[in-house]
């Protein structure tokens, strides 16, 4: 059954494929994962899908006619998650190579900072002198003309976090770029006809690779190790056709790029099945200091890194991808930006790791803007997701984030997480924001912003009638497995429009936030959600509403004004063993009801709505390391993806993610 309200505005691309989570399939996946322990290959962090170690989250998702979710034991005995954590411990060694060289008209020398700015540690330099035209407007049949110079990448510099919001076009159209060093054009009528021919492992600061649209997908697995600079990044740029179709790269049946074969990229580390784009290093690069960085991947459709698909390895043998393979898989990277990409049909959509084996073994400053990401993950498994990120400070802005098989729509183990102006359709979870899994050296968890997160200006939909069902605990703040690394302070949740779609006969009660882990593991005493200026819409009104999923744990502080459902419960409960109320309404004015007066498809307020001009109170406090001026609601999501300025239409801002138009 499909709800008639499910239309192009809610998520047009998500047709049902395969089954949703089943217990038997999950246990089979766990046993299979354990059998891989002896290989000790690097793979995705454990504790996924709304926390594979979180018992209540294991039964998160339900399709129509599924039973009510409930706690079912759980804890660190989840074999699949434990296997995946252990498999991340592989080291990389041996085999040296000589990078492919290029010729050109300009030279570039760049220094890449691989550690967090506060440490001031500089890790590695790249320099290159080469020749290329660097100019000109060579185009292939049906591609857009015109060229421009890539933008600098300055996010996270000078101690500013998050970066200021920006206008982001809702159009997928893109054009050719000209590098400040070398420019490589790939596609019909271009210098290179296939991605296999590009010297990927020799890319340096200021280089651009333009991938021009063609009717059939490119099928090449690419290795990246480039070290760009803020003013001379490395761009992997898709050039759309005249109808604004993105060039597609598929891992299904892909071959390994020629230079990756020659240099045995990723072979010693056992990561050849990690993804379509894999960011790592060569065996000749220093394993303790070499960090690729200042890389932008944009304007592409990337798919096919899934364990049911195969690729040709370095010896030409056919191999299957990992369960946790990704469209973009970064072992570690500093200043990675992914923009205007369509990412689907992979194990993980995007995966970034920070293993914590040294002070520079960390991914940092990860930016994801106006991407369409959906239907990644694996049916029957909970440890793969659309986004699965672990790094020092991450920003999600203007994305259209759909459902994922088995796992979460967005799972993040980073510090200073900012999620703003996105549309999110909940899967096992909508947002799963939990602890870092650094193994030996603490980098992320020592960030002063590790214990804080900001979610604002988003549309978040938890819909029983979605093809992959809804979530029992859609927004998670705290930890999966390791309480001492938990997020210990505040998730600021403001200016959002949150919608639950169900009926009491189909879904007896719904919850919004889970704080800490499950009911058996107490959250940190300071862990809480602060909510202001939101619309919480229980669109049928019959489903019982609970803001906190745990029976005895977690706190939520309501501030300013929020629109709250009438049929809600739990407002007078206490934190277990204390006299502290779990629901704090200090200085709060509630507007109650089940009809907030917003359009059921666009979620834009309508004339006469009770939420007009009620104002959005931002965070009541801002940590010293965060930039308060960049944490205000000043924009809004634009369909199908992107961000535009939010123009106040009355005496104060309207509640929720959109202003009256």
XYZ file of C-alpha atoms in Angstrom:
661
model
C 0.000 0.000 0.000
C 1.256 3.493 -0.807
C -0.044 6.612 0.865
C -1.546 8.942 -1.768
C 0.447 11.727 -0.143
C 3.673 10.080 -1.313
C 4.454 12.120 -4.385
C 7.246 13.840 -6.255
C 7.697 16.316 -3.462
C 8.248 13.712 -0.749
C 10.577 11.351 -2.649
C 9.886 10.509 -6.240
C 12.904 8.323 -6.864
C 12.409 5.762 -4.158
C 10.646 2.791 -5.605
C 10.588 -0.355 -3.482
C 13.487 -2.661 -4.253
C 14.037 -5.838 -2.268
C 12.839 -6.527 1.226
C 13.182 -4.506 4.379
C 15.061 -5.747 7.436
C 14.455 -9.348 8.494
C 15.907 -10.969 11.609
C 17.017 -14.163 9.890
C 18.786 -12.307 7.110
C 20.492 -10.084 9.625
C 21.878 -13.025 11.603
C 23.129 -14.644 8.406
C 24.884 -11.376 7.568
C 26.462 -11.357 11.027
C 27.882 -14.840 10.597
C 29.209 -13.949 7.171
C 30.849 -10.844 8.588
C 32.571 -12.859 11.296
C 34.082 -15.176 8.716
C 35.963 -12.203 7.302
C 37.818 -11.383 10.509
C 40.912 -13.281 9.460
C 41.426 -11.023 6.450
C 41.751 -7.926 8.684
C 40.870 -5.570 5.874
C 39.868 -1.979 6.418
C 36.127 -1.439 6.255
C 33.274 0.615 7.598
C 32.855 1.544 11.254
C 30.483 -0.656 13.216
C 27.394 0.323 15.144
C 25.253 1.391 12.226
C 21.663 1.504 11.234
C 20.604 3.527 14.171
C 23.123 1.586 16.182
C 23.574 -2.083 15.486
C 24.537 -2.388 19.134
C 21.483 -0.403 20.123
C 18.780 -2.949 20.734
C 15.884 -0.574 20.389
C 17.231 0.621 17.074
C 17.578 -2.884 15.689
C 13.830 -2.986 15.253
C 13.619 0.603 14.055
C 12.179 0.162 10.669
C 8.770 -1.175 9.859
C 6.900 -1.421 6.616
C 3.106 -1.383 6.495
C 1.485 -3.827 8.906
C 4.742 -4.292 10.835
C 4.593 -4.564 14.626
C 5.446 -1.812 17.041
C 9.203 -1.569 17.712
C 10.501 -2.441 21.126
C 13.710 -2.968 23.047
C 15.205 -6.392 22.487
C 18.372 -6.781 24.506
C 21.365 -5.785 22.427
C 24.646 -4.266 23.456
C 28.169 -5.026 22.341
C 27.297 -8.613 21.396
C 26.308 -7.577 17.878
C 28.656 -9.803 15.876
C 28.429 -7.945 12.588
C 29.302 -4.611 14.138
C 32.184 -6.102 16.100
C 33.552 -7.792 12.998
C 33.490 -4.578 11.070
C 35.262 -2.667 13.809
C 38.016 -5.251 13.912
C 38.385 -5.382 10.154
C 39.264 -1.682 10.141
C 42.610 -2.407 11.820
C 44.498 -3.467 8.717
C 47.792 -1.679 8.043
C 49.170 -0.660 4.667
C 52.726 -1.460 3.585
C 55.300 -1.959 0.797
C 55.364 -1.592 -2.973
C 56.726 1.680 -4.312
C 55.860 3.284 -7.613
C 56.574 6.264 -9.749
C 53.560 8.549 -10.362
C 52.527 9.286 -13.910
C 53.795 12.703 -14.977
C 52.042 15.264 -17.135
C 53.135 18.329 -19.068
C 51.711 21.818 -18.977
C 52.022 25.567 -19.028
C 51.944 26.281 -15.309
C 53.469 24.833 -12.181
C 51.992 24.384 -8.777
C 53.358 23.773 -5.327
C 50.986 23.014 -2.480
C 51.102 22.232 1.193
C 48.386 20.085 2.693
C 47.452 20.286 6.340
C 46.316 16.868 7.378
C 45.580 17.521 11.031
C 43.049 19.704 12.727
C 43.943 23.413 12.677
C 44.150 23.632 16.458
C 47.136 21.271 16.481
C 48.996 23.297 13.872
C 50.672 20.164 12.515
C 51.650 20.303 8.870
C 51.664 16.976 7.082
C 53.280 16.698 3.709
C 53.799 18.886 0.716
C 53.089 18.353 -2.928
C 54.681 20.122 -5.792
C 54.402 19.716 -9.498
C 55.528 21.320 -12.660
C 53.796 20.351 -15.839
C 52.272 21.398 -19.060
C 48.734 21.536 -20.264
C 46.660 23.941 -22.234
C 44.732 24.826 -19.115
C 42.515 26.983 -21.268
C 40.267 26.436 -24.216
C 36.750 25.101 -24.563
C 37.110 21.593 -25.935
C 33.772 19.857 -25.586
C 32.242 16.578 -26.565
C 29.009 15.979 -28.385
C 26.038 17.200 -26.436
C 28.028 18.689 -23.551
C 27.786 22.187 -22.217
C 30.293 24.764 -23.387
C 31.982 27.484 -21.414
C 34.679 27.146 -18.800
C 35.475 28.670 -15.442
C 38.143 28.475 -12.764
C 37.412 26.307 -9.698
C 36.550 27.994 -6.428
C 38.919 27.942 -3.472
C 38.133 25.655 -0.535
C 38.265 27.712 2.651
C 35.759 25.923 4.897
C 37.130 25.350 8.377
C 40.048 27.733 8.028
C 40.902 30.504 10.529
C 39.006 28.787 13.326
C 35.564 29.491 11.807
C 33.025 26.699 12.252
C 30.614 26.228 10.712
C 31.296 28.171 7.527
C 28.677 30.764 6.565
C 25.659 29.381 4.747
C 25.516 30.083 1.035
C 23.030 30.080 -1.802
C 23.085 26.716 -3.576
C 21.459 26.332 -6.966
C 18.683 23.771 -7.283
C 19.770 23.065 -10.870
C 22.046 20.064 -11.546
C 23.589 21.808 -14.576
C 27.374 22.142 -14.616
C 30.091 23.224 -17.014
C 33.743 22.619 -17.739
C 36.412 23.885 -15.343
C 39.961 24.997 -16.108
C 42.619 24.097 -13.569
C 45.309 26.486 -12.410
C 47.789 23.706 -13.141
C 46.614 20.838 -15.401
C 43.206 20.252 -16.980
C 42.196 16.743 -18.039
C 39.086 16.288 -20.197
C 37.494 12.850 -20.454
C 34.632 11.823 -22.699
C 33.403 11.748 -26.292
C 35.645 13.900 -28.473
C 37.972 14.727 -25.555
C 41.679 14.121 -25.002
C 40.836 11.003 -22.994
C 37.934 8.765 -23.913
C 37.928 6.630 -20.743
C 38.591 7.261 -17.060
C 41.185 4.491 -17.059
C 43.552 6.812 -18.949
C 43.643 9.689 -16.449
C 46.763 9.901 -14.211
C 44.632 9.942 -11.060
C 47.427 9.115 -8.638
C 49.567 11.970 -9.954
C 46.976 14.729 -9.535
C 48.382 17.733 -7.704
C 47.296 21.102 -6.392
C 45.378 23.060 -9.032
C 44.505 20.078 -11.246
C 41.020 19.554 -12.675
C 39.564 16.413 -14.215
C 36.456 17.163 -16.295
C 34.263 14.112 -16.882
C 31.947 14.936 -19.788
C 28.503 13.426 -20.109
C 27.922 10.453 -22.333
C 24.891 8.247 -22.774
C 26.481 5.166 -21.172
C 28.087 5.126 -17.719
C 31.829 5.184 -17.290
C 32.908 1.966 -15.580
C 36.198 2.598 -13.817
C 37.355 2.263 -10.205
C 39.503 5.257 -9.308
C 42.197 5.754 -6.668
C 42.884 9.261 -5.350
C 45.788 10.503 -3.210
C 45.994 14.155 -4.300
C 47.088 16.893 -1.932
C 45.586 20.163 -3.052
C 45.633 23.462 -1.194
C 42.926 25.875 -0.119
C 43.641 28.172 -3.065
C 44.480 25.375 -5.512
C 42.176 22.442 -4.783
C 41.911 19.313 -6.902
C 38.543 19.100 -8.648
C 36.859 15.988 -10.064
C 34.148 17.726 -12.051
C 31.223 16.327 -14.001
C 30.139 18.272 -17.087
C 26.429 17.812 -17.769
C 24.817 17.593 -21.196
C 22.463 20.210 -22.621
C 19.602 18.622 -20.645
C 21.631 18.884 -17.426
C 22.117 15.128 -17.050
C 25.089 14.326 -14.851
C 27.737 11.983 -16.244
C 27.388 8.572 -14.582
C 30.123 6.393 -13.130
C 29.138 2.840 -12.236
C 31.132 0.352 -10.220
C 29.011 -2.509 -11.555
C 31.364 -4.335 -13.924
C 34.015 -1.632 -13.584
C 37.709 -2.079 -14.342
C 40.494 -0.688 -12.202
C 42.132 2.491 -13.500
C 45.411 1.895 -15.302
C 47.577 3.844 -12.873
C 46.002 2.041 -9.905
C 46.947 -1.265 -11.535
C 50.477 -0.102 -12.263
C 50.990 1.245 -8.744
C 49.085 -1.560 -6.970
C 46.930 1.064 -5.278
C 45.232 -0.359 -2.193
C 46.408 -3.942 -2.790
C 48.656 -4.293 0.269
C 45.966 -2.725 2.454
C 43.295 -5.038 1.081
C 40.950 -2.199 0.132
C 40.498 -2.821 -3.588
C 36.827 -3.620 -2.989
C 36.169 -0.430 -1.028
C 34.498 1.780 -3.607
C 34.244 3.565 -6.928
C 36.386 6.489 -5.731
C 38.802 5.367 -3.015
C 40.910 8.009 -1.250
C 44.059 6.556 0.271
C 47.821 6.656 -0.323
C 50.506 4.753 -2.176
C 52.753 2.288 -0.357
C 55.588 4.761 -0.934
C 53.729 7.534 0.911
C 54.474 7.869 4.603
C 51.756 5.914 6.381
C 51.871 8.130 9.471
C 51.864 11.575 7.878
C 50.454 11.408 4.352
C 46.925 12.820 4.165
C 45.173 13.527 0.860
C 43.252 16.764 0.985
C 41.491 19.724 -0.561
C 39.588 17.516 -2.976
C 36.189 18.338 -4.476
C 34.071 15.697 -6.216
C 31.043 17.212 -7.895
C 28.347 16.995 -10.572
C 28.425 13.201 -10.992
C 26.093 10.248 -10.609
C 27.975 7.480 -8.774
C 26.574 3.999 -8.183
C 27.363 0.307 -8.234
C 29.720 -0.209 -5.264
C 27.626 -2.974 -3.755
C 28.522 -6.503 -2.653
C 26.156 -8.008 -5.209
C 28.168 -6.338 -8.002
C 31.621 -7.194 -9.312
C 34.681 -5.397 -10.657
C 37.967 -6.329 -12.315
C 40.868 -6.133 -9.892
C 44.551 -5.353 -10.518
C 45.088 -8.778 -12.049
C 41.958 -8.680 -14.177
C 40.164 -11.135 -11.892
C 36.496 -10.656 -11.103
C 35.843 -9.689 -7.482
C 32.843 -8.653 -5.429
C 32.734 -5.365 -3.550
C 32.567 -5.285 0.238
C 29.254 -4.993 2.026
C 30.497 -1.599 3.217
C 31.813 -0.399 -0.136
C 30.939 3.180 -1.038
C 30.564 5.474 -4.008
C 33.228 7.598 -2.275
C 35.361 5.817 0.311
C 37.977 7.857 2.185
C 40.415 6.072 4.475
C 41.435 9.520 5.620
C 41.143 12.905 3.960
C 41.392 16.569 4.968
C 38.990 19.063 3.394
C 36.792 16.873 1.225
C 33.811 18.446 -0.531
C 31.098 16.487 -2.349
C 28.541 18.617 -4.190
C 25.691 18.171 -6.685
C 26.185 14.430 -6.932
C 23.517 11.754 -7.247
C 24.636 8.798 -5.159
C 22.604 5.593 -5.121
C 22.810 1.794 -5.226
C 25.968 1.390 -3.126
C 26.719 -0.307 0.188
C 27.480 3.070 1.772
C 26.758 6.182 -0.230
C 29.709 8.137 1.198
C 32.081 6.738 3.818
C 34.855 8.641 5.612
C 37.003 7.041 8.268
C 39.210 8.268 11.109
C 40.898 5.239 12.623
C 42.886 7.066 15.283
C 46.173 5.185 14.940
C 48.187 8.431 15.073
C 47.666 12.155 15.576
C 47.117 12.643 11.837
C 45.056 9.512 11.237
C 41.906 11.537 10.934
C 39.502 12.856 8.347
C 38.624 16.506 8.826
C 36.434 19.295 7.465
C 33.980 17.262 5.423
C 31.470 19.248 3.366
C 28.418 17.718 1.642
C 26.256 20.152 -0.309
C 23.179 19.736 -2.540
C 23.559 16.024 -3.183
C 20.764 13.609 -3.918
C 21.579 10.456 -1.987
C 19.181 7.544 -1.632
C 18.725 3.751 -1.648
C 22.221 2.930 -0.485
C 22.726 0.339 2.263
C 22.020 -3.389 2.237
C 18.701 -5.127 2.946
C 18.925 -7.260 6.067
C 21.967 -5.373 7.426
C 22.109 -2.362 9.724
C 25.694 -1.195 9.323
C 25.629 0.600 5.962
C 23.965 3.938 5.273
C 23.521 6.779 2.778
C 26.028 8.983 4.558
C 28.412 7.307 7.009
C 30.941 9.860 8.205
C 33.561 9.973 10.922
C 35.770 13.020 11.066
C 36.737 16.255 12.712
C 33.837 18.619 11.852
C 31.312 17.897 9.164
C 28.653 19.953 7.379
C 25.570 18.699 5.507
C 23.796 21.481 3.622
C 21.066 21.572 0.972
C 20.963 17.801 0.384
C 17.998 15.637 -0.538
C 18.570 12.585 1.668
C 16.276 9.659 0.947
C 15.824 6.273 2.530
C 18.513 3.617 2.871
C 18.207 -0.150 2.908
C 18.802 -1.612 6.357
C 20.666 1.398 7.731
C 20.148 5.077 8.415
C 19.515 7.974 6.101
C 22.441 9.820 7.699
C 24.839 8.354 10.251
C 27.619 10.515 11.643
C 30.389 9.934 14.185
C 32.043 13.336 13.823
C 32.648 16.357 16.020
C 30.936 19.699 15.499
C 28.231 18.177 13.301
C 26.099 20.756 11.469
C 23.032 19.591 9.504
C 21.151 22.480 7.924
C 18.644 23.118 5.143
C 18.230 19.503 4.025
C 15.271 17.279 3.312
C 15.563 13.917 5.070
C 13.286 10.880 4.671
C 13.762 8.574 7.643
C 14.945 4.985 7.278
C 16.127 2.925 10.282
C 16.905 6.396 11.527
C 16.716 9.814 9.959
C 19.763 11.160 11.839
C 22.053 8.899 13.843
C 24.619 11.085 15.621
C 26.831 8.992 17.860
C 30.341 8.509 19.195
C 33.602 8.329 17.294
C 35.198 4.900 16.979
C 38.823 6.025 17.021
C 40.805 3.000 18.099
C 44.030 4.164 19.735
C 44.618 7.931 19.451
C 41.938 10.471 20.352
C 41.554 13.212 17.752
C 37.858 13.744 17.153
C 36.778 13.213 20.733
C 39.205 15.904 21.971
C 37.628 18.543 19.746
C 35.856 21.058 22.027
C 32.835 20.732 19.714
C 32.668 16.934 19.904
C 29.805 17.028 22.393
C 27.662 19.461 20.397
C 25.604 19.265 17.245
C 23.369 21.678 15.345
C 20.353 20.607 13.291
C 18.360 23.506 11.850
C 16.238 24.543 8.904
C 15.569 20.941 7.814
C 12.484 19.074 6.692
C 12.531 15.634 8.346
C 9.835 13.142 7.409
C 9.122 9.901 9.266
C 6.505 8.264 7.068
C 4.917 4.872 7.680
C 3.885 4.652 4.037
C 7.319 5.139 2.566
C 8.542 2.160 0.491
C 10.992 1.125 3.223
C 8.739 1.996 6.142
C 9.347 4.371 9.042
C 11.569 4.574 12.108
C 10.777 3.805 15.734
C 13.542 6.129 16.996
C 14.361 8.496 14.159
C 16.836 10.973 15.727
C 19.611 9.555 17.882
C 22.018 11.638 19.957
C 24.637 10.012 22.167
C 26.340 6.693 21.523
C 25.956 3.180 20.188
C 28.548 1.162 22.032
C 31.084 3.176 24.042
C 29.622 5.460 26.691
C 32.885 7.224 27.604
C 33.185 8.493 24.018
C 29.532 9.517 23.885
C 28.313 12.912 22.766
C 27.919 14.381 26.226
C 26.252 17.728 25.796
C 23.605 19.394 23.625
C 22.033 18.731 20.282
C 20.568 22.092 19.245
C 17.451 21.414 17.174
C 15.739 24.548 15.875
C 13.805 25.935 12.939
C 12.970 22.453 11.619
C 9.760 21.006 10.255
C 9.399 17.453 11.544
C 6.522 15.358 10.192
C 5.212 12.022 11.408
C 2.892 10.218 8.997
C 1.005 7.270 10.423
C -2.272 6.314 12.017
C -2.925 4.773 15.410
C -4.111 1.569 13.738
C -0.882 1.236 11.765
C 1.616 2.646 14.297
C 0.392 2.921 17.876
C 2.907 5.497 19.080
C 5.751 7.470 17.592
C 8.887 8.945 19.128
C 11.312 11.621 17.961
C 14.553 11.607 19.969
C 16.659 8.886 21.497
C 19.367 10.217 23.826
C 22.252 8.028 24.932
C 21.972 4.392 23.897
C 19.059 2.113 24.717
C 17.254 1.917 28.049
C 19.954 -0.256 29.591
C 22.667 2.380 29.148
C 22.290 5.761 30.805
C 23.260 8.808 28.740
C 25.722 11.302 30.116
C 23.968 13.550 32.675
C 24.513 16.605 30.453
C 23.277 14.969 27.241
C 20.135 16.719 26.058
C 18.216 18.137 23.122
C 17.338 21.831 23.040
C 14.348 22.502 20.787
C 13.167 25.907 19.564
C 11.152 27.280 16.684
C 10.183 23.866 15.326
C 7.017 22.471 13.851
C 6.339 18.962 15.146
C 3.422 17.754 13.043
C 1.616 14.522 13.815
C -0.386 14.690 10.625
C -3.085 12.144 11.454
C -3.234 13.092 15.111
C -4.285 9.654 16.336
C -0.799 8.175 16.783
C 0.419 8.778 20.336
C 3.403 11.155 20.359
C 6.460 10.742 22.597
C 9.370 13.153 22.234
C 11.819 10.892 24.093
C 12.044 7.233 23.215
C 13.809 5.955 26.329
C 11.494 5.106 29.184
C 13.646 6.658 31.892
C 16.574 8.493 30.295
C 17.417 11.602 28.333
C 16.315 15.219 28.563
C 14.727 17.701 26.208
C 14.616 21.453 26.829
C 11.925 23.388 24.982
C 12.744 27.062 24.505
C 11.061 29.937 22.702
C 8.039 28.677 20.770
C 7.389 25.247 19.248
C 4.330 23.757 17.582
C 3.556 20.552 19.492
C 1.066 17.742 18.780
C -1.903 17.535 21.098
C -1.835 13.785 21.640
C 1.504 13.503 23.418
C 2.698 11.825 26.585
C 5.583 11.702 29.065
C 5.780 15.396 29.890
C 6.049 14.867 33.663
C 8.525 12.004 33.898
C 11.848 12.203 35.788
C 15.344 11.103 34.846
C 15.904 7.734 36.519
C 17.218 8.115 40.075
C 16.973 11.916 40.095
C 14.476 14.704 40.644
C 15.314 16.233 37.242
C 12.431 16.472 34.830
C 13.095 14.945 31.452
C 10.858 17.553 29.800
C 11.874 21.140 30.595
C 9.460 23.852 29.439
C 11.233 26.785 31.088
C 10.569 30.025 29.161
C 8.613 28.089 26.540
C 5.348 28.871 24.789
C 3.683 25.919 23.104
C 1.242 26.087 20.227
C -0.698 22.835 20.334
C -2.658 21.048 17.668
C -2.543 18.680 14.724
C -3.017 21.240 11.956
C -0.058 23.645 11.783
C -1.334 25.188 8.555
C 1.391 24.106 6.163
C 1.094 22.669 2.667
C 1.067 18.864 2.863
C 3.458 18.528 -0.094
C 5.788 21.525 0.071
C 5.487 22.091 3.863
C 5.426 25.846 3.262
C 3.140 27.794 5.654
C -0.222 28.890 4.356
C -2.006 32.135 5.037
C -3.615 32.186 8.479
C -1.380 29.450 9.874
C -0.914 29.525 13.676
C 2.865 29.217 13.228
C 3.282 32.549 11.410
C 5.472 35.239 13.012
C 6.170 33.214 16.156
C 9.955 33.488 15.871
C 12.841 31.045 16.004
C 15.071 31.209 19.032
C 18.507 29.911 18.100
C 20.857 28.152 20.515
C 20.677 29.618 24.007
C 24.424 29.128 24.304
C 27.290 28.638 21.863
C 30.587 26.910 22.725
C 33.643 29.102 22.380
C 34.983 27.116 19.412
C 31.781 27.605 17.375
C 30.882 30.687 15.311
C 27.514 31.917 16.576
C 26.950 34.247 13.613
C 26.962 31.219 11.281
C 24.450 29.253 13.342
C 21.424 31.439 12.628
C 18.521 30.410 10.409
C 18.988 32.570 7.324
C 18.165 30.183 4.465
C 15.854 27.356 3.495
C 15.915 24.174 1.433
C 14.815 24.400 -2.198
C 13.449 21.364 -4.050
C 14.749 19.255 -5.635
C 17.956 20.230 -3.820
C 19.801 23.381 -2.879
C 19.444 26.417 -0.632
C 18.006 29.908 -1.065
C 17.820 32.953 1.235
C 15.005 32.942 3.744
C 13.102 36.215 3.544
C 11.148 37.154 6.651
C 7.598 38.025 5.620
C 6.093 39.312 8.861
C 6.963 40.807 12.231
C 9.043 37.735 13.119
C 10.231 34.562 11.462
C 7.720 31.744 11.038
C 8.198 28.477 12.866
C 9.707 25.588 10.956
C 11.933 25.212 7.912
C 10.094 27.592 5.566
C 8.836 31.140 5.544
C 5.424 32.083 4.167
C 5.968 32.538 0.431
